[in-house]
Amino acid sequence: AQKVTQAQTEISVVEKEDVTLDCVYETRDTTYYLFWYKQPPSGELVFLIRRNSFDEQNEISGRYSWNFQKSTSSFNFTITASQVVDSAVYFCALSDSQGGSEKLVFGKGTKLTVNP
Amino acid sequence: EPEVTQTPSHQVTQMGQEVILRCVPISNHLYFYWYRQILGQKVEFLVSFYNNEISEKSEIFDDQFSVERPDGSNFTLKIRSTKLEDSAMYFCASSGQGFRGQPQHFGDGTRLSIL
């Protein structure tokens, strides 16, 4: 069965600290896709990154970086030098071929609060 | 940048009434989805739609729910007889064609409040 676990419910940091959000997933498929979405206080869901199961290269985009490790089924997200605007709920999600469509299975989210 | 748009942003309805939530996906996208998020909880899949038919639905998507693409642009979710537990944020999403694993782009959501 597909499952995404985000064990950290809430994290609070002070501005400029680095913070890592954990994501562990389960799937029977060998081909799958992992995503991170940001949900700011205004409520919309903003796509951040997609990673396929065959590409284990880590990715960096500005202050954001992602560490994908198939051996531990993890897809962690690090924000370097956090800013107040990073305060949001962050969701990790999985898509595979089970069920007939590419639906997203979301984790419960991690609420990040960055204090000035 | 193209967006998914949802209307209304907030809908208040009496229990037992029918409600229709509307979405305009990104114009060249072919795959459409509805998700819901009960306040403070995770985002849950409801239904996926492709080529004018449902390709997958969750256990939540029972006989009270239906989806339709009445024309080339709109994608609607209907709840026939609303219950208190239908109160949630409903998100529409769409993704393009081509290779698998394309990111889904979400609308801003419709907050549905059942009284």
Tab-separated table of C-alpha atoms in Angstrom:
chain	number	residue	atom	x	y	z
A	1	ALA	CA	0.000	0.000	0.000
A	2	GLN	CA	1.081	3.574	-0.522
A	3	LYS	CA	1.907	5.603	2.517
A	4	VAL	CA	3.723	8.823	3.313
A	5	THR	CA	4.879	9.580	6.831
A	6	GLN	CA	5.908	12.995	8.041
A	7	ALA	CA	6.790	12.350	11.647
A	8	GLN	CA	7.345	15.990	12.559
A	9	THR	CA	3.993	17.599	13.217
A	10	GLU	CA	5.318	21.049	14.042
A	11	ILE	CA	8.736	22.693	13.952
A	12	SER	CA	9.602	26.122	15.243
A	13	VAL	CA	12.876	27.842	14.394
A	14	VAL	CA	14.371	31.289	14.574
A	15	GLU	CA	15.089	33.137	11.368
A	16	LYS	CA	18.350	32.185	9.649
A	17	GLU	CA	18.410	28.735	11.171
A	18	ASP	CA	18.565	25.733	8.845
A	19	VAL	CA	15.699	23.286	9.119
A	20	THR	CA	15.099	19.808	7.684
A	21	LEU	CA	11.655	18.352	7.124
A	22	ASP	CA	11.538	14.570	7.058
A	23	CYS	CA	9.502	12.395	4.717
A	24	VAL	CA	9.403	8.595	4.601
A	25	TYR	CA	7.344	6.759	2.009
A	26	GLU	CA	6.119	3.243	1.256
A	27	THR	CA	5.249	1.812	-2.127
A	28	ARG	CA	5.400	-1.567	-3.872
A	29	ASP	CA	6.192	0.030	-7.221
A	30	THR	CA	9.668	0.450	-8.651
A	31	THR	CA	8.568	3.512	-10.620
A	32	TYR	CA	7.108	6.287	-8.542
A	33	TYR	CA	7.265	10.016	-8.050
A	34	LEU	CA	7.751	12.121	-4.974
A	35	PHE	CA	6.653	15.696	-4.481
A	36	TRP	CA	6.810	18.487	-1.964
A	37	TYR	CA	4.049	21.073	-1.711
A	38	LYS	CA	3.891	24.211	0.419
A	39	GLN	CA	0.652	25.427	1.978
A	40	PRO	CA	1.067	28.980	3.302
A	41	PRO	CA	-1.434	30.444	5.783
A	42	SER	CA	-3.535	31.667	2.850
A	43	GLY	CA	-4.359	28.014	2.146
A	44	GLU	CA	-3.308	27.310	-1.430
A	45	LEU	CA	-1.067	24.380	-2.350
A	46	VAL	CA	2.110	25.376	-4.125
A	47	PHE	CA	4.194	22.815	-5.990
A	48	LEU	CA	7.878	22.885	-4.998
A	49	ILE	CA	9.609	19.863	-6.489
A	50	ARG	CA	9.125	16.504	-8.218
A	51	ARG	CA	11.521	13.607	-8.084
A	52	ASN	CA	11.251	10.265	-9.894
A	53	SER	CA	12.410	6.999	-8.386
A	54	PHE	CA	15.269	6.577	-10.855
A	55	ASP	CA	16.913	9.866	-10.087
A	56	GLU	CA	18.653	9.908	-6.735
A	57	GLN	CA	20.589	13.062	-7.351
A	58	ASN	CA	20.063	15.634	-4.697
A	59	GLU	CA	18.690	18.926	-5.865
A	60	ILE	CA	19.288	22.477	-4.750
A	61	SER	CA	17.162	25.470	-5.638
A	62	GLY	CA	18.258	28.614	-3.902
A	63	ARG	CA	17.790	28.082	-0.173
A	64	TYR	CA	15.902	24.830	-0.731
A	65	SER	CA	17.506	21.413	-1.114
A	66	TRP	CA	16.153	17.893	-1.279
A	67	ASN	CA	17.833	14.643	-0.275
A	68	PHE	CA	16.340	11.519	-1.874
A	69	GLN	CA	17.583	8.177	-0.506
A	70	LYS	CA	15.938	5.042	-1.867
A	71	SER	CA	17.808	2.836	0.602
A	72	THR	CA	15.895	4.434	3.479
A	73	SER	CA	12.761	5.405	1.458
A	74	SER	CA	13.224	9.001	2.451
A	75	PHE	CA	12.852	12.303	0.643
A	76	ASN	CA	13.879	15.025	3.044
A	77	PHE	CA	13.632	18.759	2.479
A	78	THR	CA	16.068	21.301	3.905
A	79	ILE	CA	15.599	25.042	4.061
A	80	THR	CA	18.840	26.911	4.600
A	81	ALA	CA	18.843	30.261	6.371
A	82	SER	CA	15.108	30.148	6.989
A	83	GLN	CA	12.996	33.279	6.640
A	84	VAL	CA	9.659	34.286	8.131
A	85	VAL	CA	8.061	33.857	4.687
A	86	ASP	CA	8.940	30.159	4.849
A	87	SER	CA	6.323	29.715	7.581
A	88	ALA	CA	3.798	27.260	6.154
A	89	VAL	CA	2.654	23.676	6.241
A	90	TYR	CA	4.791	21.493	4.010
A	91	PHE	CA	3.391	18.303	2.517
A	92	CYS	CA	5.319	15.423	1.043
A	93	ALA	CA	3.368	13.349	-1.496
A	94	LEU	CA	3.778	10.128	-3.473
A	95	SER	CA	2.397	9.069	-6.834
A	96	ASP	CA	2.742	5.560	-8.258
A	97	SER	CA	0.802	3.341	-10.649
A	98	GLN	CA	-1.407	1.654	-8.072
A	99	GLY	CA	-5.094	2.366	-8.447
A	100	GLY	CA	-5.189	3.360	-12.090
A	101	SER	CA	-4.355	7.024	-11.904
A	102	GLU	CA	-1.544	9.227	-10.723
A	103	LYS	CA	-3.320	10.387	-7.630
A	104	LEU	CA	-1.207	11.967	-4.939
A	105	VAL	CA	-0.982	10.341	-1.529
A	106	PHE	CA	-0.064	13.027	0.968
A	107	GLY	CA	1.616	12.891	4.323
A	108	LYS	CA	0.001	14.684	7.246
A	109	GLY	CA	2.215	17.698	6.773
A	110	THR	CA	4.763	19.524	8.899
A	111	LYS	CA	3.870	22.965	10.148
A	112	LEU	CA	6.959	25.170	10.062
A	113	THR	CA	6.997	28.396	12.014
A	114	VAL	CA	9.931	30.715	11.466
A	115	ASN	CA	10.152	33.369	14.148
A	116	PRO	CA	11.915	36.696	13.609
B	1	GLU	CA	1.687	31.574	-15.659
B	2	PRO	CA	-1.512	29.547	-16.273
B	3	GLU	CA	-3.537	28.769	-13.167
B	4	VAL	CA	-6.252	26.474	-11.971
B	5	THR	CA	-9.202	28.585	-10.847
B	6	GLN	CA	-11.916	27.512	-8.454
B	7	THR	CA	-15.250	29.109	-7.632
B	8	PRO	CA	-16.655	29.989	-5.225
B	9	SER	CA	-13.886	30.554	-2.710
B	10	HIS	CA	-16.316	29.934	0.147
B	11	GLN	CA	-19.673	28.148	0.073
B	12	VAL	CA	-22.047	27.933	3.016
B	13	THR	CA	-24.854	25.405	2.628
B	14	GLN	CA	-27.538	23.860	4.790
B	15	MET	CA	-27.196	20.157	5.519
B	16	GLY	CA	-29.072	18.065	2.969
B	17	GLN	CA	-28.706	20.594	0.181
B	18	GLU	CA	-26.901	19.984	-3.072
B	19	VAL	CA	-23.728	21.877	-3.796
B	20	ILE	CA	-21.661	22.243	-6.966
B	21	LEU	CA	-18.023	23.257	-6.802
B	22	ARG	CA	-16.510	24.583	-9.981
B	23	CYS	CA	-13.011	24.436	-11.391
B	24	VAL	CA	-11.351	25.655	-14.553
B	25	PRO	CA	-8.192	23.578	-15.060
B	26	ILE	CA	-5.156	24.767	-16.980
B	27	SER	CA	-6.222	24.838	-20.614
B	28	ASN	CA	-3.957	22.209	-22.177
B	29	HIS	CA	-4.107	19.796	-19.263
B	30	LEU	CA	-5.818	16.434	-19.640
B	31	TYR	CA	-5.875	14.952	-16.147
B	32	PHE	CA	-8.131	16.362	-13.470
B	33	TYR	CA	-8.455	15.657	-9.792
B	34	TRP	CA	-10.441	16.611	-6.728
B	35	TYR	CA	-8.993	16.454	-3.247
B	36	ARG	CA	-10.325	17.566	0.096
B	37	GLN	CA	-8.717	18.764	3.293
B	38	ILE	CA	-10.645	18.749	6.538
B	39	LEU	CA	-9.462	21.612	8.718
B	40	GLY	CA	-6.020	20.933	10.147
B	41	GLN	CA	-5.702	17.539	8.502
B	42	LYS	CA	-3.940	16.114	5.489
B	43	VAL	CA	-5.017	16.438	1.888
B	44	GLU	CA	-7.065	13.414	0.773
B	45	PHE	CA	-7.687	12.187	-2.753
B	46	LEU	CA	-11.287	12.017	-3.917
B	47	VAL	CA	-11.368	11.314	-7.638
B	48	SER	CA	-9.342	11.470	-10.835
B	49	PHE	CA	-10.806	12.112	-14.278
B	50	TYR	CA	-9.394	11.571	-17.740
B	51	ASN	CA	-10.902	11.364	-21.203
B	52	ASN	CA	-14.368	12.192	-19.880
B	53	GLU	CA	-14.497	9.421	-17.372
B	54	ILE	CA	-13.463	8.645	-13.825
B	55	SER	CA	-10.132	6.816	-13.760
B	56	GLU	CA	-9.966	6.305	-10.014
B	57	LYS	CA	-11.968	7.192	-6.942
B	58	SER	CA	-11.405	6.841	-3.233
B	59	GLU	CA	-13.650	5.356	-0.572
B	60	ILE	CA	-14.701	8.874	0.344
B	61	PHE	CA	-16.166	9.382	-3.126
B	62	ASP	CA	-19.459	7.579	-2.538
B	63	ASP	CA	-22.783	7.835	-4.375
B	64	GLN	CA	-23.361	11.332	-3.010
B	65	PHE	CA	-20.487	12.635	-5.111
B	66	SER	CA	-20.260	13.073	-8.851
B	67	VAL	CA	-17.953	14.846	-11.267
B	68	GLU	CA	-18.570	16.272	-14.676
B	69	ARG	CA	-16.788	18.103	-17.417
B	70	PRO	CA	-19.792	19.790	-18.997
B	71	ASP	CA	-17.799	21.699	-21.605
B	72	GLY	CA	-14.213	22.071	-22.725
B	73	SER	CA	-13.138	24.170	-19.794
B	74	ASN	CA	-15.086	23.488	-16.593
B	75	PHE	CA	-14.704	20.562	-14.218
B	76	THR	CA	-17.302	20.274	-11.470
B	77	LEU	CA	-17.748	18.338	-8.265
B	78	LYS	CA	-21.324	17.834	-7.081
B	79	ILE	CA	-22.353	16.692	-3.642
B	80	ARG	CA	-25.995	15.645	-3.787
B	81	SER	CA	-27.089	15.763	-0.169
B	82	THR	CA	-24.483	17.393	2.015
B	83	LYS	CA	-23.637	16.186	5.495
B	84	LEU	CA	-21.911	18.024	8.318
B	85	GLU	CA	-18.787	15.933	7.749
B	86	ASP	CA	-18.501	17.242	4.188
B	87	SER	CA	-17.267	20.523	5.637
B	88	ALA	CA	-13.736	20.889	4.289
B	89	MET	CA	-11.542	22.698	1.815
B	90	TYR	CA	-11.942	21.178	-1.645
B	91	PHE	CA	-9.071	21.452	-4.069
B	92	CYS	CA	-9.141	20.919	-7.795
B	93	ALA	CA	-5.908	19.991	-9.557
B	94	SER	CA	-4.828	19.345	-13.101
B	95	SER	CA	-1.780	17.967	-14.845
B	96	GLY	CA	-0.610	17.851	-18.428
B	97	GLN	CA	-0.062	15.084	-20.932
B	98	GLY	CA	3.036	13.233	-21.925
B	99	PHE	CA	5.399	11.571	-19.515
B	100	ARG	CA	4.270	10.196	-16.196
B	101	GLY	CA	4.700	11.923	-12.915
B	102	GLN	CA	3.914	15.423	-14.059
B	103	PRO	CA	3.225	17.727	-11.130
B	104	GLN	CA	-0.363	18.514	-10.340
B	105	HIS	CA	-1.201	22.177	-10.150
B	106	PHE	CA	-3.798	23.098	-7.575
B	107	GLY	CA	-6.422	25.790	-7.430
B	108	ASP	CA	-6.805	27.970	-4.357
B	109	GLY	CA	-9.603	25.766	-3.057
B	110	THR	CA	-13.253	26.158	-2.115
B	111	ARG	CA	-14.008	26.215	1.577
B	112	LEU	CA	-17.308	24.355	2.053
B	113	SER	CA	-19.147	24.931	5.325
B	114	ILE	CA	-22.192	22.781	6.049
B	115	LEU	CA	-24.577	24.119	8.678
